[in-house]
Every structure is written in C-alpha cells, then in structure tokens.
mmCIF file of C-alpha atoms in Angstrom:
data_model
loop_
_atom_site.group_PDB
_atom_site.id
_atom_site.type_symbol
_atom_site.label_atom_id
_atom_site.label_comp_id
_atom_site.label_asym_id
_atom_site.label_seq_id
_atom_site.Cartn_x
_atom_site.Cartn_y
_atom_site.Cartn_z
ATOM 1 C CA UNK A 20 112.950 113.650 142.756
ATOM 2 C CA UNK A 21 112.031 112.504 139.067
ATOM 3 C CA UNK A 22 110.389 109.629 138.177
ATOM 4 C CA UNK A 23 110.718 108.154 134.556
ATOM 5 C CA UNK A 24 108.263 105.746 133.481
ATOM 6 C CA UNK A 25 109.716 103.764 130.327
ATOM 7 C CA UNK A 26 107.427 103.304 127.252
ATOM 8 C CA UNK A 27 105.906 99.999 126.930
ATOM 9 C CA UNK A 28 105.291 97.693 123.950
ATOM 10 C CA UNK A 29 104.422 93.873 123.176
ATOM 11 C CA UNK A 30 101.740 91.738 122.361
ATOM 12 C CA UNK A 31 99.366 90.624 125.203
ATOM 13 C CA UNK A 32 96.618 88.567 124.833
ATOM 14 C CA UNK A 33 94.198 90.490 122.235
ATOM 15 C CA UNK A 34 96.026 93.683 122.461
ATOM 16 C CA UNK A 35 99.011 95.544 121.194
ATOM 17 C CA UNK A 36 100.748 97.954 123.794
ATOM 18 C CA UNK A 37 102.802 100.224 121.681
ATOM 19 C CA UNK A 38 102.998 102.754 124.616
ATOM 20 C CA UNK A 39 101.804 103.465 128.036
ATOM 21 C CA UNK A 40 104.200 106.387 129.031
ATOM 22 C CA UNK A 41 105.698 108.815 128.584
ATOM 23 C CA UNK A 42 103.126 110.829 127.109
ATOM 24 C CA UNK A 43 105.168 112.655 124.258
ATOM 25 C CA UNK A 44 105.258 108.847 122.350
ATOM 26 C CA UNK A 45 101.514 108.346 123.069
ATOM 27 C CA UNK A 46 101.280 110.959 119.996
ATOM 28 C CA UNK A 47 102.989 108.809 117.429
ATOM 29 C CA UNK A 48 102.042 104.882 118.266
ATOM 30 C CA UNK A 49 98.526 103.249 118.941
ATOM 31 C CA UNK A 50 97.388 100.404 121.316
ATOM 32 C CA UNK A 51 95.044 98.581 119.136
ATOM 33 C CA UNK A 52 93.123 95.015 119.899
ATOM 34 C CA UNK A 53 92.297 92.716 117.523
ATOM 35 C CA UNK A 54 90.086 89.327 116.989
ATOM 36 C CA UNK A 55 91.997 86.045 117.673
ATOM 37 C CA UNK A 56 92.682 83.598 114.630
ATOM 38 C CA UNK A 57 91.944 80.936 116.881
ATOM 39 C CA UNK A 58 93.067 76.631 117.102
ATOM 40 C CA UNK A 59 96.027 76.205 114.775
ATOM 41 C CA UNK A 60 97.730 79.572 114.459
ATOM 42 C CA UNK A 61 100.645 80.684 116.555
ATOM 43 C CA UNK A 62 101.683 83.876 118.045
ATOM 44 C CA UNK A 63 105.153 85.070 116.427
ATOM 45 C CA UNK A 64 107.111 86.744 118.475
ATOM 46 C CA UNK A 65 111.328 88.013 118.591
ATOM 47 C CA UNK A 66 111.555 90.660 115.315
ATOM 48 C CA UNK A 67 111.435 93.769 116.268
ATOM 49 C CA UNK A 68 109.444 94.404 113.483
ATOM 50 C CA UNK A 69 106.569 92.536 114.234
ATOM 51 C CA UNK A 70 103.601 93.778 116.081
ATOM 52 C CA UNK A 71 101.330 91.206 115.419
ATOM 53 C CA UNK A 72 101.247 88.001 113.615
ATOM 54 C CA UNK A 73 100.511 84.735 113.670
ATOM 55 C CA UNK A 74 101.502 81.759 111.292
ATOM 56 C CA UNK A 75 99.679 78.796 110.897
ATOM 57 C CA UNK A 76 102.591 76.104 109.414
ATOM 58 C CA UNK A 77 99.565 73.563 108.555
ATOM 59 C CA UNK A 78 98.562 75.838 105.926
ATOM 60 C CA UNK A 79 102.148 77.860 105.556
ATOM 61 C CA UNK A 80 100.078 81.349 106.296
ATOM 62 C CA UNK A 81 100.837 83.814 108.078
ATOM 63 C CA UNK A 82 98.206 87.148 109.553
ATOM 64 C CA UNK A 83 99.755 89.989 110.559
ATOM 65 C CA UNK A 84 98.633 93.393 111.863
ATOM 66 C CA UNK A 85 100.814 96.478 111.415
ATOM 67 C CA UNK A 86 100.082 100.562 112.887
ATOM 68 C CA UNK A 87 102.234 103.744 111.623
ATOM 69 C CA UNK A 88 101.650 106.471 113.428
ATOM 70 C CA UNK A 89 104.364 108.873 112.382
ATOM 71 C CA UNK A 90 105.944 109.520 109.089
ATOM 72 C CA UNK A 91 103.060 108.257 106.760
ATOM 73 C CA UNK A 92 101.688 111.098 104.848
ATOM 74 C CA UNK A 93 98.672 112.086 103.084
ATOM 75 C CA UNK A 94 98.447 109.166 100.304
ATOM 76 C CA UNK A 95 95.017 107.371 99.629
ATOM 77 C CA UNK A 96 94.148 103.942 100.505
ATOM 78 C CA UNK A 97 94.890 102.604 97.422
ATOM 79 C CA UNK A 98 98.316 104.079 97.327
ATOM 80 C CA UNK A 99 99.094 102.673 100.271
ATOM 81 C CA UNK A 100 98.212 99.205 99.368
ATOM 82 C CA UNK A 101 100.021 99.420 96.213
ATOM 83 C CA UNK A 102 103.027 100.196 98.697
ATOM 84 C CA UNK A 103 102.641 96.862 100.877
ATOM 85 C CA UNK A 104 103.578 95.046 97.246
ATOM 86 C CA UNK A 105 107.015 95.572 97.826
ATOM 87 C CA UNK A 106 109.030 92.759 97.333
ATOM 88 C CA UNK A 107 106.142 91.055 95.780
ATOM 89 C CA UNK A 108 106.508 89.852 92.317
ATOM 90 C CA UNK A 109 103.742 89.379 89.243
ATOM 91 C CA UNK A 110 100.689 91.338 91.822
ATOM 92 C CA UNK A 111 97.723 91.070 90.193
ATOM 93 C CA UNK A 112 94.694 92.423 91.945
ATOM 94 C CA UNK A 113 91.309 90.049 92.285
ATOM 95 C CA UNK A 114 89.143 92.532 94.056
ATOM 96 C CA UNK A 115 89.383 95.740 95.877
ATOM 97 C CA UNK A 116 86.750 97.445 96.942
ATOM 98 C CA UNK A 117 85.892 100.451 99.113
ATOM 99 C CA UNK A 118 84.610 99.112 102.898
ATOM 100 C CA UNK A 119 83.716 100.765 106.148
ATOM 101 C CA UNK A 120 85.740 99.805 110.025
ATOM 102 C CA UNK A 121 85.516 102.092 113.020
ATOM 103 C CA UNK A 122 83.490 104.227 111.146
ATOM 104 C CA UNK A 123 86.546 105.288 109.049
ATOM 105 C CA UNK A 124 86.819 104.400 104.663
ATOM 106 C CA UNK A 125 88.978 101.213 104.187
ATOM 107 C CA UNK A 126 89.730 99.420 101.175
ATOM 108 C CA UNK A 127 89.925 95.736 101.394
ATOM 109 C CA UNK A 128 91.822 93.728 98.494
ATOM 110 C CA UNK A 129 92.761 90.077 97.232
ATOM 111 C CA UNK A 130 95.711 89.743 95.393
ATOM 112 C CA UNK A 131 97.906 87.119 93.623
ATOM 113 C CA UNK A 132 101.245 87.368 93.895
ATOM 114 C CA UNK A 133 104.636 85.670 94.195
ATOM 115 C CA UNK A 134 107.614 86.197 96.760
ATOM 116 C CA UNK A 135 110.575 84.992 95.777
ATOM 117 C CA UNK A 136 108.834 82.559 92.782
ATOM 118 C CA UNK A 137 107.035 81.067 95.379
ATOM 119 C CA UNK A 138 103.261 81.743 94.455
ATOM 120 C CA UNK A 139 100.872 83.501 97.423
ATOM 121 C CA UNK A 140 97.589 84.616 97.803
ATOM 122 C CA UNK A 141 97.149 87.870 100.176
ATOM 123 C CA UNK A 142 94.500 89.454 101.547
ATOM 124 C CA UNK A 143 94.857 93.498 103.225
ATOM 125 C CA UNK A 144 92.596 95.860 105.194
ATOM 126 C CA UNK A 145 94.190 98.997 104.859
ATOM 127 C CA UNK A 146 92.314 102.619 106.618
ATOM 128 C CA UNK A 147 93.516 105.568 108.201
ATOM 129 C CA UNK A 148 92.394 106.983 111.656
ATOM 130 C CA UNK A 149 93.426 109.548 114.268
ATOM 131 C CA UNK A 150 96.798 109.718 112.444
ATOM 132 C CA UNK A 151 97.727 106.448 112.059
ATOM 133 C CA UNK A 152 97.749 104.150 108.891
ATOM 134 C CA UNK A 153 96.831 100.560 109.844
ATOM 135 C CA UNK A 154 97.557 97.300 107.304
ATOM 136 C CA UNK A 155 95.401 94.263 108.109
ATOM 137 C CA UNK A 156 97.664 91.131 106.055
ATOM 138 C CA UNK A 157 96.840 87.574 105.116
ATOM 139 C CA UNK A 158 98.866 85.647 103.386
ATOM 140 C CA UNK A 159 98.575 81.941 102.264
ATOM 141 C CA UNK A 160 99.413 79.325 99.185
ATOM 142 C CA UNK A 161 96.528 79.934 96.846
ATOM 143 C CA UNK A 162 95.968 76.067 97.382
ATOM 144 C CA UNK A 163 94.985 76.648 101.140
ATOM 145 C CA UNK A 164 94.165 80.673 101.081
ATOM 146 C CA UNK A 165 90.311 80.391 101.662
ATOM 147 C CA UNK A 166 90.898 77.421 104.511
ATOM 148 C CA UNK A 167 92.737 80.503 106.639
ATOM 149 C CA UNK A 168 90.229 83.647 105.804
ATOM 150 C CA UNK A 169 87.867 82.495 108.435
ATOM 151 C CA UNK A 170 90.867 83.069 110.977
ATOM 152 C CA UNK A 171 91.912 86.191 109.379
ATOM 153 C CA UNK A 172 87.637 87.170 109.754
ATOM 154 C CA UNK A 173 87.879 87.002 113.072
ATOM 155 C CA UNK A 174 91.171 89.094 113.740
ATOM 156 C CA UNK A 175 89.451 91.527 111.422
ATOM 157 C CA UNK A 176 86.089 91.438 113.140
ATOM 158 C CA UNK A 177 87.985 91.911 116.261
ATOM 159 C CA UNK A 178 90.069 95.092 116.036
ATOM 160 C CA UNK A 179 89.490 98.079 118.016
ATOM 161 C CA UNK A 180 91.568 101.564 118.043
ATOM 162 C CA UNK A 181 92.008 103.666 120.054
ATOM 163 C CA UNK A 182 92.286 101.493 123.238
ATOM 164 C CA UNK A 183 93.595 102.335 126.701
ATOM 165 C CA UNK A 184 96.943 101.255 127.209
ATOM 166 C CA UNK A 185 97.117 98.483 130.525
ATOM 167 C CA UNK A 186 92.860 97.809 129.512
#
C-alpha cells in the first residue's frame, strides 16, 4: 500500500512552512523563521500570495517576507531590488548599501516611492542562499516610516533559513 503525504504550507507562529513532504518540493521552497513585529501589527492572512506579512493600520504599514526558490536566476542583488519596484512610481533610492545575514551578501535599501499617487516609504533586505532569493519589505507613509522600522528590526533580526519543517 502507498502512502501520500501532502505538502504543507502556512504561517505558524514565527515560522513559514512552505513544505514538509513530499521530498521532490523540499528542492524548490524554504521553511524560514523570522523575528515578530510585535504589539500593534497583525498577521495577514487569505492571498495566496502572501507568505508573510503583517500590517499595522495605526501607521497604514505593512512588513512582509517573501522566498523564491525556483525560477529566479542568476541576477545580482541590486537587480533584484530594482525588480521589487514594480508597480511603484517616481523610486528614488535614499541608501543602499552592501550588508551581511546568515553569513550570505545582502543589500539593504530605503526608498521613496509612490503607489498609485499615494506617497510611501519602503525599506528591503534582499540576499540569496541555498537557491533561494529572499525579499525582506517595509512599507509605510513617509510621515510614520521610522515609528514602524523598530518592528520591521526585529522581524529582520529574527530570520533564520534553512529551518526544519514541523521545528
């Protein structure tokens, strides 16, 4: 008799489970942990496109984490933060700058930008490791941008990859 496990995905607690069987998708998604923003942000939850964000409606900002593990290519950092400025509008870059996380070259940047006419500060964390392409977002009215990067710290500070799917 054959037994067939179903993959597994979702948000628990710290941790993304983008797979626990079978085996062949292990290859092409990651189970990653992160930081908590903590009091006043929400989990989102119900697009399929989300993996993991939260939205704090005090300050109308939103932090969300994103993995690509298939499909991605060979491009450099800053190509692939100049990518995550689609649908953004008048992106002009305050910093970027060349970090370290998990022992792997990242490139962290601040940019001004609007979506839709509706002006937006973002902050990304973009780096590359065992295959997969990870995008670190926060995103906030420049009015109330630095009251949220404390939050967005701590999610940072937080993530971990590879992790054990069901640890």
């Amino acid at each position: 008799m054959l037994v067939f496990l179903a993959g597994c995905a979702g948000w628990r607690g710290d941790t993304y489970y983008a797979h626990r069987t079978p085996a062949s998708r292990a290859r092409k998604e990651a189970t990653y942990r992160v930081g908590l923003p903590g009091p006043g942000w929400s989990e989102m939850r119900g697009d399929k496109d989300i993996q993991v964000a939260w939205i704090n409606r005090k300050l109308g900002a939103i932090i969300h984490v994103r993995a690509q593990c298939d499909g991605q290519g060979d491009s450099s950092l800053d190509q692939y933060t100049d990518h995550l400025r689609i649908d953004w509008t008048d992106w002009e870059v305050e910093s970027q700058e060349p970090k370290r996380m998990l022992g792997r070259d990242a490139l962290h940047t601040v940019v001004r930008a609007e979506l839709d006419g509706v002006p937006r500060r973002n902050e990304y964390w973009v780096l590359k490791k065992n295959g997969c392409l990870f995008d670190l977002q926060y995103s906030a009215a420049p009015a109330d941008f630095e009251s949220g990067r404390a939050a967005f710290a701590s999610v940072v500070e937080g993530f971990a990859f590879p992790v054990e799917a069901g640890r």
